[in-house]
């Protein structure tokens, strides 16, 4: 019987193979058949559709069709019962997980507005969520916009939201890098928005952040910005709002000029590059953090080296430290007068 194993007859009694159908039908009609006739279809013996004749082991007799049907129905009943038990277990598990997901009662009005953290996959979902937040916004929008000069196409992409917010009297505050000051697109955008938008700049800012009414925030979820996180957890939103306010206090209004570095021949941008070089950052990292190209960054480094008289990167690091460019400029200490020692100053 080699070569006629069950792997050649992958079926059950509910659907016989063509050869098995012929042999079993013949056995039912005749009452029995020689064992050799069943050798090509061992599935009939394995499924107990044929069994040896007790009176003559060389012959096989069929199991009555009625018994086979009863067996099939019993198997179906067992399968249905097992499925019902699985469904019951799944329902119980679902109810348990649903209980975990119920919002905790809170006095905060945002507690029932949606999940604390939601992943938005794809630009379409991100735009839809942003539009929804824009429509619900009534007070203020805070944004951090990293990178360099903003392209006009990039600015016009969110212009409809900004115009809708301005129409409802919503105030907007935007943080950019100093490099963005040189983009005509940003200046045109701010002129169009009027006093509805206030902008400030820093040497470098954090990754993109958009915060509506201090109740919902959006931040990137990957480097390509094709995914975003929608945050509604009060603690997270409050934390991001605090970060924004601290950056805002350090930033310089876009309408004000950048402060003088105090070192002749060193621009404000070169001072920022010098500080990052002193921290050990590579050119590409510095360029990304300041929102400029690597080529522009290296051109500034070359001018910095020339101004400070450095012939190598190592020497440049020394010159940066000697010039006091290795960190933020610190104001001169102010003398403190002790109340009980009127004429004595402590530094």
GROMACS .gro file of C-alpha atoms in nm:
model
  347
    1UNK     CA    1   0.000   0.000   0.000
    2UNK     CA    2   0.301   0.222  -0.033
    3UNK     CA    3   0.232   0.544  -0.213
    4UNK     CA    4  -0.131   0.558  -0.102
    5UNK     CA    5  -0.099   0.741   0.231
    6UNK     CA    6  -0.333   1.005   0.367
    7UNK     CA    7  -0.128   1.285   0.213
    8UNK     CA    8  -0.271   1.178  -0.125
    9UNK     CA    9  -0.628   1.194   0.009
   10UNK     CA   10  -0.653   1.517   0.212
   11UNK     CA   11  -1.026   1.506   0.280
   12UNK     CA   12  -1.283   1.397   0.532
   13UNK     CA   13  -1.594   1.182   0.513
   14UNK     CA   14  -1.801   1.484   0.412
   15UNK     CA   15  -1.631   1.504   0.073
   16UNK     CA   16  -1.468   1.191  -0.066
   17UNK     CA   17  -1.214   1.185  -0.343
   18UNK     CA   18  -1.338   1.063  -0.680
   19UNK     CA   19  -1.183   0.716  -0.643
   20UNK     CA   20  -1.312   0.681  -0.287
   21UNK     CA   21  -1.661   0.779  -0.399
   22UNK     CA   22  -1.665   0.502  -0.661
   23UNK     CA   23  -1.531   0.230  -0.429
   24UNK     CA   24  -1.757   0.319  -0.135
   25UNK     CA   25  -2.066   0.340  -0.359
   26UNK     CA   26  -1.986  -0.003  -0.503
   27UNK     CA   27  -1.938  -0.148  -0.154
   28UNK     CA   28  -2.277  -0.011  -0.042
   29UNK     CA   29  -2.452  -0.153  -0.348
   30UNK     CA   30  -2.288  -0.497  -0.320
   31UNK     CA   31  -2.271  -0.522   0.057
   32UNK     CA   32  -1.899  -0.593   0.057
   33UNK     CA   33  -1.592  -0.594  -0.171
   34UNK     CA   34  -1.247  -0.758  -0.183
   35UNK     CA   35  -0.980  -0.584   0.023
   36UNK     CA   36  -0.760  -0.551  -0.284
   37UNK     CA   37  -1.022  -0.324  -0.448
   38UNK     CA   38  -0.976  -0.073  -0.164
   39UNK     CA   39  -0.596  -0.060  -0.178
   40UNK     CA   40  -0.592   0.248  -0.409
   41UNK     CA   41  -0.814   0.436  -0.160
   42UNK     CA   42  -0.680   0.380   0.195
   43UNK     CA   43  -0.878   0.687   0.299
   44UNK     CA   44  -1.193   0.471   0.320
   45UNK     CA   45  -1.036   0.255   0.591
   46UNK     CA   46  -0.882   0.553   0.770
   47UNK     CA   47  -1.220   0.729   0.776
   48UNK     CA   48  -1.388   0.406   0.895
   49UNK     CA   49  -1.614   0.399   0.590
   50UNK     CA   50  -1.494   0.045   0.525
   51UNK     CA   51  -1.393  -0.213   0.781
   52UNK     CA   52  -1.289  -0.581   0.767
   53UNK     CA   53  -1.559  -0.845   0.743
   54UNK     CA   54  -1.538  -1.047   1.068
   55UNK     CA   55  -1.623  -1.363   0.873
   56UNK     CA   56  -1.353  -1.314   0.609
   57UNK     CA   57  -1.066  -1.071   0.663
   58UNK     CA   58  -0.996  -1.058   0.288
   59UNK     CA   59  -1.322  -0.875   0.239
   60UNK     CA   60  -1.437  -0.529   0.350
   61UNK     CA   61  -1.790  -0.423   0.441
   62UNK     CA   62  -1.916  -0.062   0.429
   63UNK     CA   63  -2.036   0.146   0.720
   64UNK     CA   64  -2.405   0.221   0.667
   65UNK     CA   65  -2.464   0.563   0.507
   66UNK     CA   66  -2.709   0.652   0.787
   67UNK     CA   67  -2.435   0.597   1.045
   68UNK     CA   68  -2.193   0.808   0.843
   69UNK     CA   69  -2.447   1.093   0.830
   70UNK     CA   70  -2.500   1.070   1.207
   71UNK     CA   71  -2.125   1.085   1.259
   72UNK     CA   72  -2.096   1.392   1.033
   73UNK     CA   73  -2.379   1.571   1.213
   74UNK     CA   74  -2.220   1.493   1.549
   75UNK     CA   75  -1.891   1.640   1.426
   76UNK     CA   76  -2.067   1.953   1.303
   77UNK     CA   77  -2.242   1.989   1.637
   78UNK     CA   78  -1.910   1.960   1.820
   79UNK     CA   79  -1.756   2.224   1.591
   80UNK     CA   80  -2.050   2.460   1.642
   81UNK     CA   81  -2.031   2.413   2.019
   82UNK     CA   82  -1.659   2.484   2.015
   83UNK     CA   83  -1.718   2.797   1.804
   84UNK     CA   84  -1.984   2.916   2.046
   85UNK     CA   85  -1.744   2.871   2.335
   86UNK     CA   86  -1.477   3.068   2.149
   87UNK     CA   87  -1.727   3.343   2.072
   88UNK     CA   88  -1.826   3.355   2.438
   89UNK     CA   89  -1.464   3.383   2.543
   90UNK     CA   90  -1.402   3.656   2.284
   91UNK     CA   91  -1.707   3.854   2.404
   92UNK     CA   92  -1.590   3.828   2.764
   93UNK     CA   93  -1.241   3.943   2.665
   94UNK     CA   94  -1.386   4.228   2.460
   95UNK     CA   95  -1.592   4.347   2.756
   96UNK     CA   96  -1.285   4.332   2.979
   97UNK     CA   97  -1.071   4.535   2.738
   98UNK     CA   98  -1.357   4.779   2.680
   99UNK     CA   99  -1.374   4.833   3.054
  100UNK     CA  100  -1.006   4.922   3.059
  101UNK     CA  101  -1.062   5.176   2.784
  102UNK     CA  102  -1.343   5.366   2.958
  103UNK     CA  103  -1.238   5.725   3.030
  104UNK     CA  104  -1.166   5.808   3.391
  105UNK     CA  105  -1.410   6.070   3.522
  106UNK     CA  106  -1.241   6.406   3.511
  107UNK     CA  107  -1.333   6.769   3.552
  108UNK     CA  108  -1.132   6.849   3.241
  109UNK     CA  109  -1.357   6.923   2.942
  110UNK     CA  110  -1.117   6.737   2.714
  111UNK     CA  111  -1.146   6.408   2.901
  112UNK     CA  112  -1.425   6.276   2.680
  113UNK     CA  113  -1.316   6.428   2.349
  114UNK     CA  114  -1.110   6.133   2.230
  115UNK     CA  115  -0.820   5.902   2.312
  116UNK     CA  116  -0.526   6.051   2.499
  117UNK     CA  117  -0.286   5.955   2.218
  118UNK     CA  118  -0.389   5.877   1.863
  119UNK     CA  119  -0.156   5.774   1.581
  120UNK     CA  120  -0.237   5.940   1.249
  121UNK     CA  121  -0.095   5.736   0.961
  122UNK     CA  122  -0.080   5.915   0.629
  123UNK     CA  123  -0.098   6.278   0.524
  124UNK     CA  124  -0.471   6.258   0.451
  125UNK     CA  125  -0.553   6.154   0.809
  126UNK     CA  126  -0.315   6.416   0.949
  127UNK     CA  127  -0.476   6.691   0.742
  128UNK     CA  128  -0.826   6.577   0.840
  129UNK     CA  129  -0.739   6.579   1.211
  130UNK     CA  130  -0.578   6.922   1.177
  131UNK     CA  131  -0.886   7.058   1.001
  132UNK     CA  132  -1.106   6.918   1.278
  133UNK     CA  133  -0.890   7.079   1.547
  134UNK     CA  134  -0.892   7.408   1.356
  135UNK     CA  135  -1.271   7.411   1.342
  136UNK     CA  136  -1.295   7.347   1.716
  137UNK     CA  137  -1.030   7.605   1.812
  138UNK     CA  138  -1.160   7.926   1.974
  139UNK     CA  139  -0.870   8.095   2.156
  140UNK     CA  140  -0.511   8.040   2.044
  141UNK     CA  141  -0.277   7.830   1.833
  142UNK     CA  142   0.089   7.782   1.921
  143UNK     CA  143   0.328   7.641   1.661
  144UNK     CA  144   0.695   7.554   1.636
  145UNK     CA  145   0.824   7.537   1.279
  146UNK     CA  146   1.177   7.395   1.249
  147UNK     CA  147   1.390   7.407   0.937
  148UNK     CA  148   1.513   7.696   0.733
  149UNK     CA  149   1.343   7.924   0.484
  150UNK     CA  150   0.979   7.824   0.448
  151UNK     CA  151   0.874   7.755   0.091
  152UNK     CA  152   0.571   7.946  -0.029
  153UNK     CA  153   0.400   7.618  -0.125
  154UNK     CA  154   0.452   7.490   0.229
  155UNK     CA  155   0.309   7.808   0.378
  156UNK     CA  156   0.008   7.814   0.146
  157UNK     CA  157  -0.072   7.452   0.238
  158UNK     CA  158  -0.201   7.559   0.579
  159UNK     CA  159  -0.315   7.906   0.478
  160UNK     CA  160  -0.683   7.810   0.466
  161UNK     CA  161  -0.667   7.699   0.830
  162UNK     CA  162  -0.486   8.016   0.935
  163UNK     CA  163  -0.740   8.235   0.756
  164UNK     CA  164  -1.029   8.048   0.918
  165UNK     CA  165  -0.871   8.097   1.260
  166UNK     CA  166  -0.812   8.467   1.199
  167UNK     CA  167  -1.174   8.506   1.095
  168UNK     CA  168  -1.284   8.375   1.435
  169UNK     CA  169  -1.046   8.601   1.627
  170UNK     CA  170  -0.806   8.322   1.726
  171UNK     CA  171  -0.457   8.443   1.819
  172UNK     CA  172  -0.156   8.263   1.674
  173UNK     CA  173   0.204   8.256   1.791
  174UNK     CA  174   0.472   8.096   1.573
  175UNK     CA  175   0.833   8.007   1.648
  176UNK     CA  176   1.086   7.978   1.364
  177UNK     CA  177   1.463   7.955   1.331
  178UNK     CA  178   1.656   8.274   1.257
  179UNK     CA  179   1.717   8.146   0.904
  180UNK     CA  180   1.346   8.175   0.828
  181UNK     CA  181   1.381   8.554   0.849
  182UNK     CA  182   1.536   8.552   0.502
  183UNK     CA  183   1.237   8.392   0.330
  184UNK     CA  184   1.005   8.623   0.141
  185UNK     CA  185   0.725   8.367   0.166
  186UNK     CA  186   0.712   8.396   0.545
  187UNK     CA  187   0.714   8.774   0.533
  188UNK     CA  188   0.427   8.771   0.283
  189UNK     CA  189   0.233   8.527   0.500
  190UNK     CA  190   0.275   8.740   0.812
  191UNK     CA  191   0.175   9.053   0.623
  192UNK     CA  192  -0.137   8.876   0.501
  193UNK     CA  193  -0.229   8.756   0.851
  194UNK     CA  194  -0.178   9.097   1.010
  195UNK     CA  195  -0.190   9.124   1.388
  196UNK     CA  196  -0.353   8.780   1.419
  197UNK     CA  197  -0.007   8.621   1.411
  198UNK     CA  198   0.300   8.702   1.618
  199UNK     CA  199   0.629   8.540   1.515
  200UNK     CA  200   0.962   8.504   1.690
  201UNK     CA  201   1.286   8.329   1.601
  202UNK     CA  202   1.563   8.133   1.772
  203UNK     CA  203   1.896   7.986   1.666
  204UNK     CA  204   1.732   7.643   1.678
  205UNK     CA  205   1.396   7.509   1.784
  206UNK     CA  206   1.243   7.176   1.875
  207UNK     CA  207   1.070   6.946   1.627
  208UNK     CA  208   0.741   7.061   1.478
  209UNK     CA  209   0.461   7.126   1.726
  210UNK     CA  210   0.108   7.258   1.676
  211UNK     CA  211  -0.103   7.322   1.985
  212UNK     CA  212  -0.472   7.419   1.971
  213UNK     CA  213  -0.635   7.588   2.272
  214UNK     CA  214  -0.393   7.398   2.498
  215UNK     CA  215  -0.622   7.095   2.468
  216UNK     CA  216  -0.487   6.906   2.165
  217UNK     CA  217  -0.135   6.894   2.021
  218UNK     CA  218   0.017   6.745   1.708
  219UNK     CA  219   0.378   6.627   1.679
  220UNK     CA  220   0.557   6.416   1.414
  221UNK     CA  221   0.575   6.040   1.470
  222UNK     CA  222   0.852   5.966   1.218
  223UNK     CA  223   1.134   6.144   1.040
  224UNK     CA  224   0.943   6.162   0.710
  225UNK     CA  225   0.647   6.329   0.886
  226UNK     CA  226   0.410   6.089   0.714
  227UNK     CA  227   0.282   5.991   1.058
  228UNK     CA  228   0.182   6.213   1.349
  229UNK     CA  229   0.064   6.184   1.707
  230UNK     CA  230  -0.252   6.358   1.819
  231UNK     CA  231  -0.214   6.424   2.191
  232UNK     CA  232  -0.505   6.505   2.421
  233UNK     CA  233  -0.370   6.388   2.756
  234UNK     CA  234  -0.387   6.699   2.979
  235UNK     CA  235  -0.043   6.640   3.134
  236UNK     CA  236   0.126   6.596   2.794
  237UNK     CA  237  -0.047   6.899   2.646
  238UNK     CA  238   0.039   7.113   2.948
  239UNK     CA  239   0.403   7.002   2.928
  240UNK     CA  240   0.426   7.096   2.560
  241UNK     CA  241   0.264   7.430   2.634
  242UNK     CA  242   0.525   7.498   2.902
  243UNK     CA  243   0.806   7.408   2.660
  244UNK     CA  244   0.664   7.649   2.405
  245UNK     CA  245   0.636   7.934   2.655
  246UNK     CA  246   0.997   7.893   2.768
  247UNK     CA  247   1.119   7.896   2.409
  248UNK     CA  248   0.897   8.196   2.338
  249UNK     CA  249   1.057   8.398   2.617
  250UNK     CA  250   1.403   8.324   2.475
  251UNK     CA  251   1.306   8.403   2.117
  252UNK     CA  252   1.353   8.735   1.935
  253UNK     CA  253   1.054   8.904   1.769
  254UNK     CA  254   1.069   8.875   1.393
  255UNK     CA  255   1.026   9.251   1.365
  256UNK     CA  256   1.337   9.314   1.579
  257UNK     CA  257   1.694   9.281   1.449
  258UNK     CA  258   1.916   9.004   1.577
  259UNK     CA  259   2.149   9.120   1.855
  260UNK     CA  260   2.511   9.198   1.783
  261UNK     CA  261   2.751   8.917   1.871
  262UNK     CA  262   2.994   9.163   2.026
  263UNK     CA  263   3.281   9.023   1.819
  264UNK     CA  264   3.379   9.208   1.506
  265UNK     CA  265   3.344   9.000   1.192
  266UNK     CA  266   3.135   8.725   1.357
  267UNK     CA  267   2.771   8.707   1.252
  268UNK     CA  268   2.492   8.580   1.472
  269UNK     CA  269   2.466   8.261   1.266
  270UNK     CA  270   2.840   8.200   1.287
  271UNK     CA  271   2.818   8.243   1.662
  272UNK     CA  272   2.550   7.970   1.671
  273UNK     CA  273   2.764   7.743   1.454
  274UNK     CA  274   3.065   7.803   1.677
  275UNK     CA  275   2.869   7.699   1.986
  276UNK     CA  276   2.754   7.377   1.818
  277UNK     CA  277   3.106   7.303   1.692
  278UNK     CA  278   3.229   7.342   2.048
  279UNK     CA  279   2.976   7.079   2.154
  280UNK     CA  280   3.134   6.837   1.906
  281UNK     CA  281   2.858   6.820   1.644
  282UNK     CA  282   2.929   6.729   1.283
  283UNK     CA  283   2.851   6.966   0.996
  284UNK     CA  284   2.536   6.779   0.889
  285UNK     CA  285   2.391   6.786   1.241
  286UNK     CA  286   2.465   7.157   1.279
  287UNK     CA  287   2.304   7.231   0.944
  288UNK     CA  288   1.990   7.040   1.034
  289UNK     CA  289   1.955   7.204   1.375
  290UNK     CA  290   1.997   7.554   1.234
  291UNK     CA  291   1.780   7.494   0.928
  292UNK     CA  292   2.050   7.553   0.668
  293UNK     CA  293   2.215   7.336   0.405
  294UNK     CA  294   2.540   7.153   0.477
  295UNK     CA  295   2.708   7.356   0.204
  296UNK     CA  296   2.602   7.684   0.366
  297UNK     CA  297   2.711   7.555   0.704
  298UNK     CA  298   3.059   7.473   0.576
  299UNK     CA  299   3.086   7.815   0.412
  300UNK     CA  300   3.014   7.977   0.749
  301UNK     CA  301   3.270   7.752   0.917
  302UNK     CA  302   3.529   7.858   0.660
  303UNK     CA  303   3.458   8.227   0.727
  304UNK     CA  304   3.466   8.160   1.100
  305UNK     CA  305   3.807   7.995   1.068
  306UNK     CA  306   3.937   8.287   0.863
  307UNK     CA  307   3.808   8.546   1.107
  308UNK     CA  308   3.953   8.367   1.409
  309UNK     CA  309   4.280   8.282   1.233
  310UNK     CA  310   4.242   7.905   1.263
  311UNK     CA  311   4.427   7.679   1.021
  312UNK     CA  312   4.252   7.354   1.122
  313UNK     CA  313   3.937   7.228   1.291
  314UNK     CA  314   4.133   7.153   1.606
  315UNK     CA  315   4.275   7.503   1.613
  316UNK     CA  316   3.930   7.642   1.538
  317UNK     CA  317   3.797   7.473   1.851
  318UNK     CA  318   4.067   7.641   2.058
  319UNK     CA  319   4.000   7.981   1.900
  320UNK     CA  320   3.625   7.943   1.961
  321UNK     CA  321   3.687   7.881   2.330
  322UNK     CA  322   3.933   8.172   2.353
  323UNK     CA  323   3.679   8.406   2.193
  324UNK     CA  324   3.405   8.293   2.429
  325UNK     CA  325   3.195   8.151   2.146
  326UNK     CA  326   3.167   7.803   2.295
  327UNK     CA  327   2.835   7.874   2.465
  328UNK     CA  328   2.565   8.133   2.515
  329UNK     CA  329   2.693   8.478   2.599
  330UNK     CA  330   2.661   8.556   2.966
  331UNK     CA  331   2.601   8.906   3.099
  332UNK     CA  332   2.863   9.057   3.325
  333UNK     CA  333   2.798   8.989   3.693
  334UNK     CA  334   2.609   9.263   3.875
  335UNK     CA  335   2.751   9.370   4.215
  336UNK     CA  336   2.525   9.285   4.507
  337UNK     CA  337   2.511   9.515   4.810
  338UNK     CA  338   2.452   9.351   5.146
  339UNK     CA  339   2.200   9.537   5.364
  340UNK     CA  340   2.421   9.540   5.674
  341UNK     CA  341   2.743   9.621   5.489
  342UNK     CA  342   2.640   9.915   5.276
  343UNK     CA  343   2.977   9.986   5.118
  344UNK     CA  344   3.091   9.629   5.058
  345UNK     CA  345   3.017   9.459   4.728
  346UNK     CA  346   3.005   9.086   4.671
  347UNK     CA  347   3.056   8.942   4.327
   0.00000   0.00000   0.00000
